[in-house]
Coordinates of C-alpha atoms and ligand atoms in Angstrom, one line a residue:
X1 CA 0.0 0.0 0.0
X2 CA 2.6 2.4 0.9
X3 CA 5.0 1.3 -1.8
X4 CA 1.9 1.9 -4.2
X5 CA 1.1 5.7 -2.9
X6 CA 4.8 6.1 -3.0
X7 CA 5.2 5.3 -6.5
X8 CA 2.0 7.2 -7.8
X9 CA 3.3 10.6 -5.8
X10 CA 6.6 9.7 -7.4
X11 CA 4.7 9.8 -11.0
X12 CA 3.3 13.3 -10.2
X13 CA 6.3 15.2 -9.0
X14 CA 8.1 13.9 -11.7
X15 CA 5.6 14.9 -14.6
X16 CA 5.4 18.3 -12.2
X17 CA 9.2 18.3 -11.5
X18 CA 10.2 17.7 -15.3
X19 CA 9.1 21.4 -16.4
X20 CA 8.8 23.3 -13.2
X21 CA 12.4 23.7 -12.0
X22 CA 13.3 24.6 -16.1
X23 CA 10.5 27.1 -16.4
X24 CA 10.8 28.6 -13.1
X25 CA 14.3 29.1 -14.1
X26 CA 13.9 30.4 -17.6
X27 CA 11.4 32.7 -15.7
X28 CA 14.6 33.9 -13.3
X29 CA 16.6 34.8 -16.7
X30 CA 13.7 36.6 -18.5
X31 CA 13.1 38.8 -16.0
X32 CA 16.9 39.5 -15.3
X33 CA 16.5 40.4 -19.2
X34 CA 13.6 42.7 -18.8
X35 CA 14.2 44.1 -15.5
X36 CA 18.2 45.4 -16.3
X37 CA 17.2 46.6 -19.8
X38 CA 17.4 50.2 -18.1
X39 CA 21.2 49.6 -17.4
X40 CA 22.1 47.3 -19.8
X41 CA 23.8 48.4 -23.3
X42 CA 21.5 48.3 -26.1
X43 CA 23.8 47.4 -29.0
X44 CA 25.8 43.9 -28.8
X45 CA 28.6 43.7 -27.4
X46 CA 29.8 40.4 -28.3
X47 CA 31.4 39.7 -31.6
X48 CA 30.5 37.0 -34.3
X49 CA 33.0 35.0 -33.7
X50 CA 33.2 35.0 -29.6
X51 CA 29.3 33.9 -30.5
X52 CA 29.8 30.7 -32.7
X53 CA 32.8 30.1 -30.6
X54 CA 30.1 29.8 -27.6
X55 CA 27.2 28.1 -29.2
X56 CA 28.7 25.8 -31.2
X57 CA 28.8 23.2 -28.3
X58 CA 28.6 19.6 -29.9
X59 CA 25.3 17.8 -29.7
X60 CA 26.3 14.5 -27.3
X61 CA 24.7 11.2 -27.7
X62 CA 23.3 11.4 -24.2
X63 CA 21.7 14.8 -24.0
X64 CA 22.0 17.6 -21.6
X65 CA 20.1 17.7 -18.9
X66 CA 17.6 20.7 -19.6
X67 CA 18.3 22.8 -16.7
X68 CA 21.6 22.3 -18.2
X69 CA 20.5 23.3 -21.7
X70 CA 19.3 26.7 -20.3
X71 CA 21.8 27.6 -18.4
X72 CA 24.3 27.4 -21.2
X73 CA 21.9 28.8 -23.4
X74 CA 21.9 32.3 -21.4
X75 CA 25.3 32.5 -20.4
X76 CA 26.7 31.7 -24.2
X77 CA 24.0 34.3 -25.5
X78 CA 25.2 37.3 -23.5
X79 CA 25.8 40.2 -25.3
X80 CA 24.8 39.0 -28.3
X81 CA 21.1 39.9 -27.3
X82 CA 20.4 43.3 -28.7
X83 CA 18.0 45.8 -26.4
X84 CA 15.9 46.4 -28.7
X85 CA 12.7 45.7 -25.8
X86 CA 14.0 48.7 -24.4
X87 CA 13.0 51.9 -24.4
X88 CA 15.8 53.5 -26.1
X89 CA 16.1 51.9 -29.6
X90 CA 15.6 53.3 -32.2
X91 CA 17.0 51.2 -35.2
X92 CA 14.5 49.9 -37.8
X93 CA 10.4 50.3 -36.9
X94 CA 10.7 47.6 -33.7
X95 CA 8.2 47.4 -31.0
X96 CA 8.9 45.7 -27.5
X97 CA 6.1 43.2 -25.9
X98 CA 3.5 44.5 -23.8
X99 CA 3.3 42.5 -20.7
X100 CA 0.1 40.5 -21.0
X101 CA 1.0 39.9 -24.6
X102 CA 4.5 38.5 -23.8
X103 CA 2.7 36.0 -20.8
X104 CA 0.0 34.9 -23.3
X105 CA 3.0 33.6 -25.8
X106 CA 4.7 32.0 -23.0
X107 CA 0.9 30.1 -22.6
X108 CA 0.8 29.5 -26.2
X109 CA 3.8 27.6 -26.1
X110 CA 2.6 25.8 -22.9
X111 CA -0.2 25.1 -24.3
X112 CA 1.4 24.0 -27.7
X113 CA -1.9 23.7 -29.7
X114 CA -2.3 23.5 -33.7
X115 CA -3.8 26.5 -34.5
X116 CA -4.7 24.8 -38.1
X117 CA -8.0 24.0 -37.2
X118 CA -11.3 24.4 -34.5
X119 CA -10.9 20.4 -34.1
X120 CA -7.4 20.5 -32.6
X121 CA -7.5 23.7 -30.8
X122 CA -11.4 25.4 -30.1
X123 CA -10.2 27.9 -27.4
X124 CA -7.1 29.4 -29.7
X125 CA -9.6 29.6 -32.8
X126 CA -12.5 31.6 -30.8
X127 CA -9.8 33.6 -29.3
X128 CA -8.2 34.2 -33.2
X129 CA -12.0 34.9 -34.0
X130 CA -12.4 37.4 -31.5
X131 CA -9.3 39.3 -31.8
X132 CA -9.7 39.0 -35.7
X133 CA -13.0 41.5 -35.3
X134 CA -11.5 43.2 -32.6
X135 CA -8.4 44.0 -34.7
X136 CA -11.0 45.3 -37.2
X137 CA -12.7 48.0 -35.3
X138 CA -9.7 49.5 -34.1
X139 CA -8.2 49.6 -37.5
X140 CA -11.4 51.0 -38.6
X141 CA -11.6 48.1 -41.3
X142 CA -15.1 46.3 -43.4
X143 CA -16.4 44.5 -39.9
X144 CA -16.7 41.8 -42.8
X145 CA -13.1 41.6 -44.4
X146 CA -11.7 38.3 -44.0
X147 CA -8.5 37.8 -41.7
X148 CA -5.3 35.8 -41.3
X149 CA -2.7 35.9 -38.6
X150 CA 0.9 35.9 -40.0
X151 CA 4.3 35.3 -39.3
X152 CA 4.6 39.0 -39.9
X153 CA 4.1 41.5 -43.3
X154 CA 6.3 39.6 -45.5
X155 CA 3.6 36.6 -45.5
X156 CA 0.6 38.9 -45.2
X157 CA 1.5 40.4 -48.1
X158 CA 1.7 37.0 -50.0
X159 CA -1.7 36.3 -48.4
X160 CA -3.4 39.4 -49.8
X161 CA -1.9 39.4 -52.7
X162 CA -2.7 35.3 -53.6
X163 CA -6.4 36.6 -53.0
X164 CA -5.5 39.6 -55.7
X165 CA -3.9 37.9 -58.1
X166 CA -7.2 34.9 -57.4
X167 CA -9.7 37.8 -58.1
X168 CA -8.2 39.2 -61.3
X169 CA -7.6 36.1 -63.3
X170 CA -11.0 34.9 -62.5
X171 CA -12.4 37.7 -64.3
X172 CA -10.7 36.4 -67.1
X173 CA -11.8 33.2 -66.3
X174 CA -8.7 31.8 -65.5
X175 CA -8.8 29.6 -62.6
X176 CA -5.2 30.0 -61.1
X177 CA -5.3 27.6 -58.4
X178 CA -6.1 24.8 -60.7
X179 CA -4.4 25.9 -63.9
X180 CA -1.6 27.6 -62.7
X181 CA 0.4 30.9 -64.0
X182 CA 2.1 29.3 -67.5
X183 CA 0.1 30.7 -70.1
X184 CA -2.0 32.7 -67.9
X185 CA -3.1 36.6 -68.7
X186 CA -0.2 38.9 -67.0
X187 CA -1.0 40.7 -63.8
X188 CA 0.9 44.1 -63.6
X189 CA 1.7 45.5 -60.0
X190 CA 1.8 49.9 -59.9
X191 CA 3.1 51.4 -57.0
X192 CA 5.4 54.1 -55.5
X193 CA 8.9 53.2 -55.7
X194 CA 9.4 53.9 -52.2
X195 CA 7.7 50.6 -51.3
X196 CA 9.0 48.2 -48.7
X197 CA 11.3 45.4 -50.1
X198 CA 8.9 42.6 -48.8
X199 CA 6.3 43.6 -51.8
X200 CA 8.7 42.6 -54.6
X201 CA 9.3 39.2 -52.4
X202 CA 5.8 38.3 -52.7
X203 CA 5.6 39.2 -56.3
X204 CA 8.5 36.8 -56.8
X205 CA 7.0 34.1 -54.1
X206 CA 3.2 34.3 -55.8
X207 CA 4.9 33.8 -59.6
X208 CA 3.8 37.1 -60.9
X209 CA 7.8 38.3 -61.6
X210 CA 9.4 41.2 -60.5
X211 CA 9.4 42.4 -63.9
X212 CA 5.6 43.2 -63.7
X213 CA 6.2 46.0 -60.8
X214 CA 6.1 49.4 -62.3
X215 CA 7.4 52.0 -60.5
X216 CA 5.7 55.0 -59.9
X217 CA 7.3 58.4 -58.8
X218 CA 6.1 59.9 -55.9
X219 CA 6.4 63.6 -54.9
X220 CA 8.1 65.6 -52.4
X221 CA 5.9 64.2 -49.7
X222 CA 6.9 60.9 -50.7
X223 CA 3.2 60.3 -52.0
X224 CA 2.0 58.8 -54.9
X225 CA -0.1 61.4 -56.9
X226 CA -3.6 61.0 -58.4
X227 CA -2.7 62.2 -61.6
X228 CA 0.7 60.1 -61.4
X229 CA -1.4 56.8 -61.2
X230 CA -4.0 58.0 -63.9
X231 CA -1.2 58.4 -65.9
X232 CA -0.1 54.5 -65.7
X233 CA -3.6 53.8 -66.4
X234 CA -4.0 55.7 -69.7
X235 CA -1.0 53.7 -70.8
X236 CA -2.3 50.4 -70.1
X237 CA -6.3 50.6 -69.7
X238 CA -6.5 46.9 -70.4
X239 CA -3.9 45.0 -68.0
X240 CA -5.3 43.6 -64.8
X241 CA -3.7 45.5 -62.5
X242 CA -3.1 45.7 -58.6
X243 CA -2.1 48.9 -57.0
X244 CA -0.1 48.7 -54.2
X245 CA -0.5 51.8 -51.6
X246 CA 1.6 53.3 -48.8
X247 CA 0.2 53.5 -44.9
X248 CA 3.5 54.7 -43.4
X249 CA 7.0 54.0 -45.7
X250 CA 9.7 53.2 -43.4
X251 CA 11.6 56.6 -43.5
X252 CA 9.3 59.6 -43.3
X253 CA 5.8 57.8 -42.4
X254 CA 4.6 58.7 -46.2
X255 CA 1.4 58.0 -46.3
X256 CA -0.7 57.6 -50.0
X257 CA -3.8 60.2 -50.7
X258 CA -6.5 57.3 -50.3
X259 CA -9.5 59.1 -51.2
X260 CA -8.5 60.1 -54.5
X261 CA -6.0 56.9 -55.6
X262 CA -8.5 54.0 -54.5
X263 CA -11.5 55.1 -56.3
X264 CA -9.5 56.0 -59.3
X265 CA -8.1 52.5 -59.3
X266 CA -11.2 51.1 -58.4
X267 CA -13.1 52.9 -61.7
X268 CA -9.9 51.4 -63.7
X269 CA -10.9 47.6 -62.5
X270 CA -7.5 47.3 -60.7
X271 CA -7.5 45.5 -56.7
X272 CA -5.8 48.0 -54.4
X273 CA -3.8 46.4 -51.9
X274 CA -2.1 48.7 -49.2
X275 CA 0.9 48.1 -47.0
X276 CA 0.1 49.5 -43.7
X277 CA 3.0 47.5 -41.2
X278 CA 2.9 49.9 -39.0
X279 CA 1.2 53.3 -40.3
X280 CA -2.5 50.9 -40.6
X281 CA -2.3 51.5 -36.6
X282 CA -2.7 55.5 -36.5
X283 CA -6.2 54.5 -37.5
X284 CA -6.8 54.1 -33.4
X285 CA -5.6 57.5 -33.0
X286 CA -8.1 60.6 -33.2
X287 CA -5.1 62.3 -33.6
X288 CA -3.5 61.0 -36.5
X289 CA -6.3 59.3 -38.2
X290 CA -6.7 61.8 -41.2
X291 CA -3.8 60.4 -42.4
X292 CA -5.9 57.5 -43.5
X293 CA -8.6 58.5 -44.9
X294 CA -10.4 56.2 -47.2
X295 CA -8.4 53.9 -46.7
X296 CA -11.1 51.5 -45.7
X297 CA -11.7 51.8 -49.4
X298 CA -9.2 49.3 -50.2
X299 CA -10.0 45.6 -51.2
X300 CA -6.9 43.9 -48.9
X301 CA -4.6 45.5 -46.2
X302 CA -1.0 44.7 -43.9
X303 CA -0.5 45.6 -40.7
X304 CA 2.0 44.2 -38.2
X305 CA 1.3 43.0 -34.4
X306 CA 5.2 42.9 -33.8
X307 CA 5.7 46.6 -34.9
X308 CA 3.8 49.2 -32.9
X309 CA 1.0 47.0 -31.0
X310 CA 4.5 46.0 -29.0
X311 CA 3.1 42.5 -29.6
X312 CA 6.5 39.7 -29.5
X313 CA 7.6 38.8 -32.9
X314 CA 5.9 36.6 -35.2
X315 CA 2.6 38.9 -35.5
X316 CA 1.3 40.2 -38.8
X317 CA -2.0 40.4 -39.8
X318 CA -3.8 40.2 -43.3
X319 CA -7.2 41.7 -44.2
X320 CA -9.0 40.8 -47.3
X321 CA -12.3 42.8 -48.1
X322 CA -14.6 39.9 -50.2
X323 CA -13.6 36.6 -48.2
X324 CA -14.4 34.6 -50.9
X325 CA -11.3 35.8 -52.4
X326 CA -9.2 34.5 -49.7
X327 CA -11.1 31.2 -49.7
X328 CA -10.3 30.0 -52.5
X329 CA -6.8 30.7 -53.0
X330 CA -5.7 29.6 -49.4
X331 CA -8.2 27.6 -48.1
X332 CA -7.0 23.5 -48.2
X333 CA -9.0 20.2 -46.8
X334 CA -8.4 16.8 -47.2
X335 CA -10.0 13.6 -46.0
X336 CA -8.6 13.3 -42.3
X337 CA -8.9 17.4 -41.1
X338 CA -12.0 17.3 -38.4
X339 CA -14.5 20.3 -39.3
X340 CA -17.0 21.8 -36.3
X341 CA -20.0 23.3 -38.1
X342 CA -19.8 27.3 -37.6
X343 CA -16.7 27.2 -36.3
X344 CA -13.5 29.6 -38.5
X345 CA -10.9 27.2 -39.1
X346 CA -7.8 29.1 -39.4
X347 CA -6.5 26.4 -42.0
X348 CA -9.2 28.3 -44.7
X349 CA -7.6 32.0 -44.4
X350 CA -3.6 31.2 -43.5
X351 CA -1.1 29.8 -46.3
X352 CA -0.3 27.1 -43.7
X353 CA -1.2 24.1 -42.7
X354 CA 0.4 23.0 -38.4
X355 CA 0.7 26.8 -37.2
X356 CA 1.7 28.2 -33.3
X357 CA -1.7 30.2 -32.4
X358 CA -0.5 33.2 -32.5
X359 CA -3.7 36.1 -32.8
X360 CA -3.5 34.9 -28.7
X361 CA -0.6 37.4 -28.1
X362 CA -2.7 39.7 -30.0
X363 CA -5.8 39.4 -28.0
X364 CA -4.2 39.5 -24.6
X365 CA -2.0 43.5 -25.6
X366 CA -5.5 44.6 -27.1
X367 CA -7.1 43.6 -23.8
X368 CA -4.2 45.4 -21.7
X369 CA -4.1 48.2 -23.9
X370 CA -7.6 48.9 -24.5
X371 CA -8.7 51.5 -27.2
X372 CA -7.5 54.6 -25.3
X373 CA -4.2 52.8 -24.4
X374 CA -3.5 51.7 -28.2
X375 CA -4.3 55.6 -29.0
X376 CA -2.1 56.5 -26.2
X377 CA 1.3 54.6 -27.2
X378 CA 0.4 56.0 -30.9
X379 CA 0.3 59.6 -29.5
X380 CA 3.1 59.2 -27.1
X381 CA 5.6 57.6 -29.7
X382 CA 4.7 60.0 -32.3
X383 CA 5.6 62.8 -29.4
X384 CA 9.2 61.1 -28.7
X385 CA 9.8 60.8 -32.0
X386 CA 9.4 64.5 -33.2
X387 CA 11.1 65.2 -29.8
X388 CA 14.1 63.4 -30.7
X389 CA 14.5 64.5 -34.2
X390 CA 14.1 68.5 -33.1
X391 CA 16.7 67.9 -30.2
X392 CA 19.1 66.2 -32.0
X393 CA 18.9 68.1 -35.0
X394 CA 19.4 71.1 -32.6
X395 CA 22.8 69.8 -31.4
X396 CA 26.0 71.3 -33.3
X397 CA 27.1 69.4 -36.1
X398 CA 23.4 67.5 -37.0
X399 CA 20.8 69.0 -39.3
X400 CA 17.1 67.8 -39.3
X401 CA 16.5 65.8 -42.8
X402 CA 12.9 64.8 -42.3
X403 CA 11.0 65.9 -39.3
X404 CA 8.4 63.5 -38.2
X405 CA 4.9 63.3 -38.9
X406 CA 4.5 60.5 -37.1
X407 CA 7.2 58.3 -35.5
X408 CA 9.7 58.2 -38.1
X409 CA 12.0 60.6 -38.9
X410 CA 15.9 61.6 -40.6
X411 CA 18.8 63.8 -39.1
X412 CA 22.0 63.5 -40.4
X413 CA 25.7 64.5 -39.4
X414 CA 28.0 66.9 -41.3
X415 CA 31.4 66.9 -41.7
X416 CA 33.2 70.2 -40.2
X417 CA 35.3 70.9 -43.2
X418 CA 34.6 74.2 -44.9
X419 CA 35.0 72.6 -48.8
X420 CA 32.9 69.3 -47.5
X421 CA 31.3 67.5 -49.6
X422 CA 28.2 65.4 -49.5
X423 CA 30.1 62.1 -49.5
X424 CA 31.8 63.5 -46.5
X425 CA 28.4 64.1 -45.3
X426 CA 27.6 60.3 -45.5
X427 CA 31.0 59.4 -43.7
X428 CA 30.5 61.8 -40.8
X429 CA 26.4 60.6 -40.5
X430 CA 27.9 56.6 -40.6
X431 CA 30.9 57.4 -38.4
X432 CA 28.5 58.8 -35.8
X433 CA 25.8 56.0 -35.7
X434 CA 29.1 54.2 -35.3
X435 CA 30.1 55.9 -32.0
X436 CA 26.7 55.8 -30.7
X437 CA 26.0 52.1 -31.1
X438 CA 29.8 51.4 -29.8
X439 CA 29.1 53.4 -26.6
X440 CA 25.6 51.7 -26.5
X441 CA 23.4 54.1 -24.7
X442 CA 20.8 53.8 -27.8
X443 CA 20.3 52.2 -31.2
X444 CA 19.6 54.1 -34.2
X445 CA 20.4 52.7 -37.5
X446 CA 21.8 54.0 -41.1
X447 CA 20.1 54.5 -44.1
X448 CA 20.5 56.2 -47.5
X449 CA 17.0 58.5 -48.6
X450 CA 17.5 60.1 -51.7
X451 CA 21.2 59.8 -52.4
X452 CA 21.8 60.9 -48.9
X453 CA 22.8 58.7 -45.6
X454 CA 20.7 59.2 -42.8
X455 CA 20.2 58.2 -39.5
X456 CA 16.9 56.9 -38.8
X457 CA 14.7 57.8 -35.7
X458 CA 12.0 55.4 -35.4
X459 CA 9.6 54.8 -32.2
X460 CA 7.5 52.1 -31.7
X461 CA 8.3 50.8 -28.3
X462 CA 5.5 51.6 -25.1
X463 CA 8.0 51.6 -22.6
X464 CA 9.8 55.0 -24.3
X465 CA 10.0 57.8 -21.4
X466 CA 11.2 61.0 -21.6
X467 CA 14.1 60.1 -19.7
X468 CA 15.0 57.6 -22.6
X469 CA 14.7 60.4 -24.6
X470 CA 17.4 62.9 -22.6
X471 CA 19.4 60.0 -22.5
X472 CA 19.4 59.0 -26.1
X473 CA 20.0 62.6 -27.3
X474 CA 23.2 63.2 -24.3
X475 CA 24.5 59.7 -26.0
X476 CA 23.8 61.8 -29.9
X477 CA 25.7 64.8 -28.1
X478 CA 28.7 62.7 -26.7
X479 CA 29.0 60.7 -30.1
X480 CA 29.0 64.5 -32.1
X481 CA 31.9 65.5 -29.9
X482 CA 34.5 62.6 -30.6
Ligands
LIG1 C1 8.4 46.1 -41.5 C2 7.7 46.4 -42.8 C3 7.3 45.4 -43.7 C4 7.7 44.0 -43.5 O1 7.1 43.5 -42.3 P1 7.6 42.2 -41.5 O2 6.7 42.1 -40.4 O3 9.1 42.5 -41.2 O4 7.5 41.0 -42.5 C5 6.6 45.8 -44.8 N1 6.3 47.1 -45.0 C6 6.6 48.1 -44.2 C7 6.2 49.5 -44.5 C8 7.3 47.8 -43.0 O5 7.6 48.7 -42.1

């Protein structure tokens, strides 16, 4: 009797003892992460080869012992984690993780359910339901556009654009699920040539050639004008055509003149598709919202969770006006999948088949957040932003470039010399993002807009303070005077 009780208590702390000690200590870790971000630098400090030198630990025939596993994992990955959850980077258009939306992933994974269909995971696909129709609302999208949570923009992009490139060969009754692209009438893709680089990837990806992208130039505001588009139109009144539109370009926040572009297109047959990573979400802001008007005009649409929502990476979101469109060219069934009557299976509006369920992450920061907390880190990033582009371009040596109209923006560095010239310009501008990463105080990256390098200020991240922002400009100020 005793032996028996023994053994079954054995049985249960062992199941229980298996994960707790390992999660309890990857807990430990992730909040040493978290809570020192505040001291710790934000560029890496350790070099490529001191990190392969590290990791590169051979796999053994007996396995490690996975408190082991962790342990090594955290100590041979220090410094070579970048701070970009913290509150003063700057580099690229990355958000941080809010905190409900960073515990509901650690559930997720807990949890581990197939997020392919109702059958194998009902409360993941209600809560992808719900947060599908919430997402809608606060992006001010059709309450009936179809939905599909991504990996992140890159695969939205190829989901909206497989339900494009579905609807226009259909009209010419081309059926390009079943008969393919050889032979097939050409789809032509219009846009400003100031698009992301992820666009011409799904062209590629989706068959339709990189060749059919015509490049439209956009004007000082880095918007594509209405009589610009009209213009490609006129040359080519009978191409099927998709037009791809701007909601915030990665330098200066461009965003497209809706009204007027997506009723033109519309009049011209062509399916207007609009990249919105990040710029989508000003939508939930009364105070940038007229940048997007009409918008909701549009027949599919991009947005990111990872970027500004501050949801943790692997969040994108597609939105495709007429379902039906989406159906049929992503939906898949065979023989064996188990279908609940009413329920969405995800498996009918993502490219994939076994997926993590990740609209969870996505539900859990818009429940934290709530509408007047997703308007609020809008507003608030937007204010750093401009704040950091006017004070560094205030400090000797630096010149505004682009001033923010929302939270993107350009300075650049000049050199001292009286005779300088603009390609001593674009050494000074690198050299200082070089001194300010090296020092590590805050992150800011390169980049070359019109001919000219730039650094890029770019904030996306809620936990931004104004003290980030004194700090980040002293560390701008320090870098100007080696
Ligand atoms: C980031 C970004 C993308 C690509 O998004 P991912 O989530 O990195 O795939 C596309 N367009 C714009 C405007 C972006 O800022």
């Amino acid at each position: 009797m005793f032996v028996t009780e023994q053994t079954r208590d054995t049985t249960t702390t062992t199941t229980g003892s298996a994960f707790r000690p390992v999660l309890q200590q990857a807990l430990r870790y992730a909040l040493d992460h978290l809570e020192n971000l505040d001291r710790a630098p934000v560029s890496p400090m350790a070099t490529l080869d001191e990190l392969r030198a590290r990791l590169d630990r051979p796999v053994t025939d007996a396995g490690v012992e996975a408190a082991t596993v962790i342990n090594d994992l955290v100590a041979d990955a220090r410094d070579g984690i970048i701070g970009s959850a913290s509150g003063r980077f700057f580099g690229w258009v990355i958000g941080g993780s809010v905190p409900a939306a960073l515990g509901a992933e650690w559930l997720v994974s807990a949890w581990d359910q197939n997020a392919a269909i109702h059958a194998c995971g009902p409360a993941v696909a209600v809560i992808e339901e719900i947060a599908g129709k919430w997402l809608k609302d606060l992006l001010r999208l059709p309450p009936t556009a179809a939905f599909a949570f991504t990996t992140g923009s890159q695969l939205a992009h190829v989901t909206g654009l497989a339900a494009a490139r579905h609807a226009l060969l259909a009209r010419r009754v081309w059926d390009v699920e079943r008969q393919g692209l050889a032979g097939s009438p050409r789809i032509r893709i219009v846009s400003g040539h100031q698009r992301h680089g992820s666009i011409e990837r799904a062209v590629r990806l989706l068959g339709l050639g990189s060749d059919s992208v015509v490049d439209l130039p956009t004007d000082a505001q880095g918007r594509l004008a209405p009589d610009t588009l009209a213009a490609a139109f006129r040359d080519r009144s009978d191409a099927l055509t998709i037009v791809i539109l701007q909601a915030g370009d990665l330098n200066i926040g461009a965003f497209d003149p809706f009204t007027d572009l997506i009723p033109l297109a519309h009049q011209n047959g062509a399916w207007v598709h609009v990249d919105g990573a990040f710029g989508l979400w000003v939508n939930a802001s009364q105070t940038y919202r007229h940048l997007l008007e009409g918008v909701e005009l549009a027949d599919s649409w991009v947005v990111d969770g990872h970027k500004w929502l501050n949801v943790p990476y692997d969040s994108g979101y597609a939105f495709v006006a007429d379902p039906r469109t989406l159906r049929d060219a992503v939906s898949h069934r065979t023989s064996y999948t188990a279908f609940v009557e009413g329920a969405r299976d995800p498996i009918d509006w993502n490219p994939e088949w076994s997926r993590r369920a990740r609209g969870v992450a996505t539900y859990a920061a818009i429940r934290q957040l709530g509408r007047q907390g997703i308007a609020d880190l809008i507003d608030r990033t937007c204010h750093h932003a401009q704040a950091l582009v006017r004070r560094i371009g205030a400090l000797p040596g630096a010149e505004v470039v682009w001033k923010p109209t929302i939270n993107q923006g350009l300075v650049r560095f000049l050199s001292r010399g009286a005779d300088a010239t603009s390609a001593d310009h674009d050494n000074r501008t690198d050299e200082v993002i070089g001194h300010i990463l090296k020092a590590g105080e805050a992150f800011f990256g390169g980049v070359t807009w019109q001919g000219m390098r730039c650094m890029r200020v770019s904030v996306c991240n809620w936990q931004t303070s104004d003290e980030d922002v004194d700090r980040a400009v002293t560390a701008v100020d320090i870098a100007l005077r080696r």
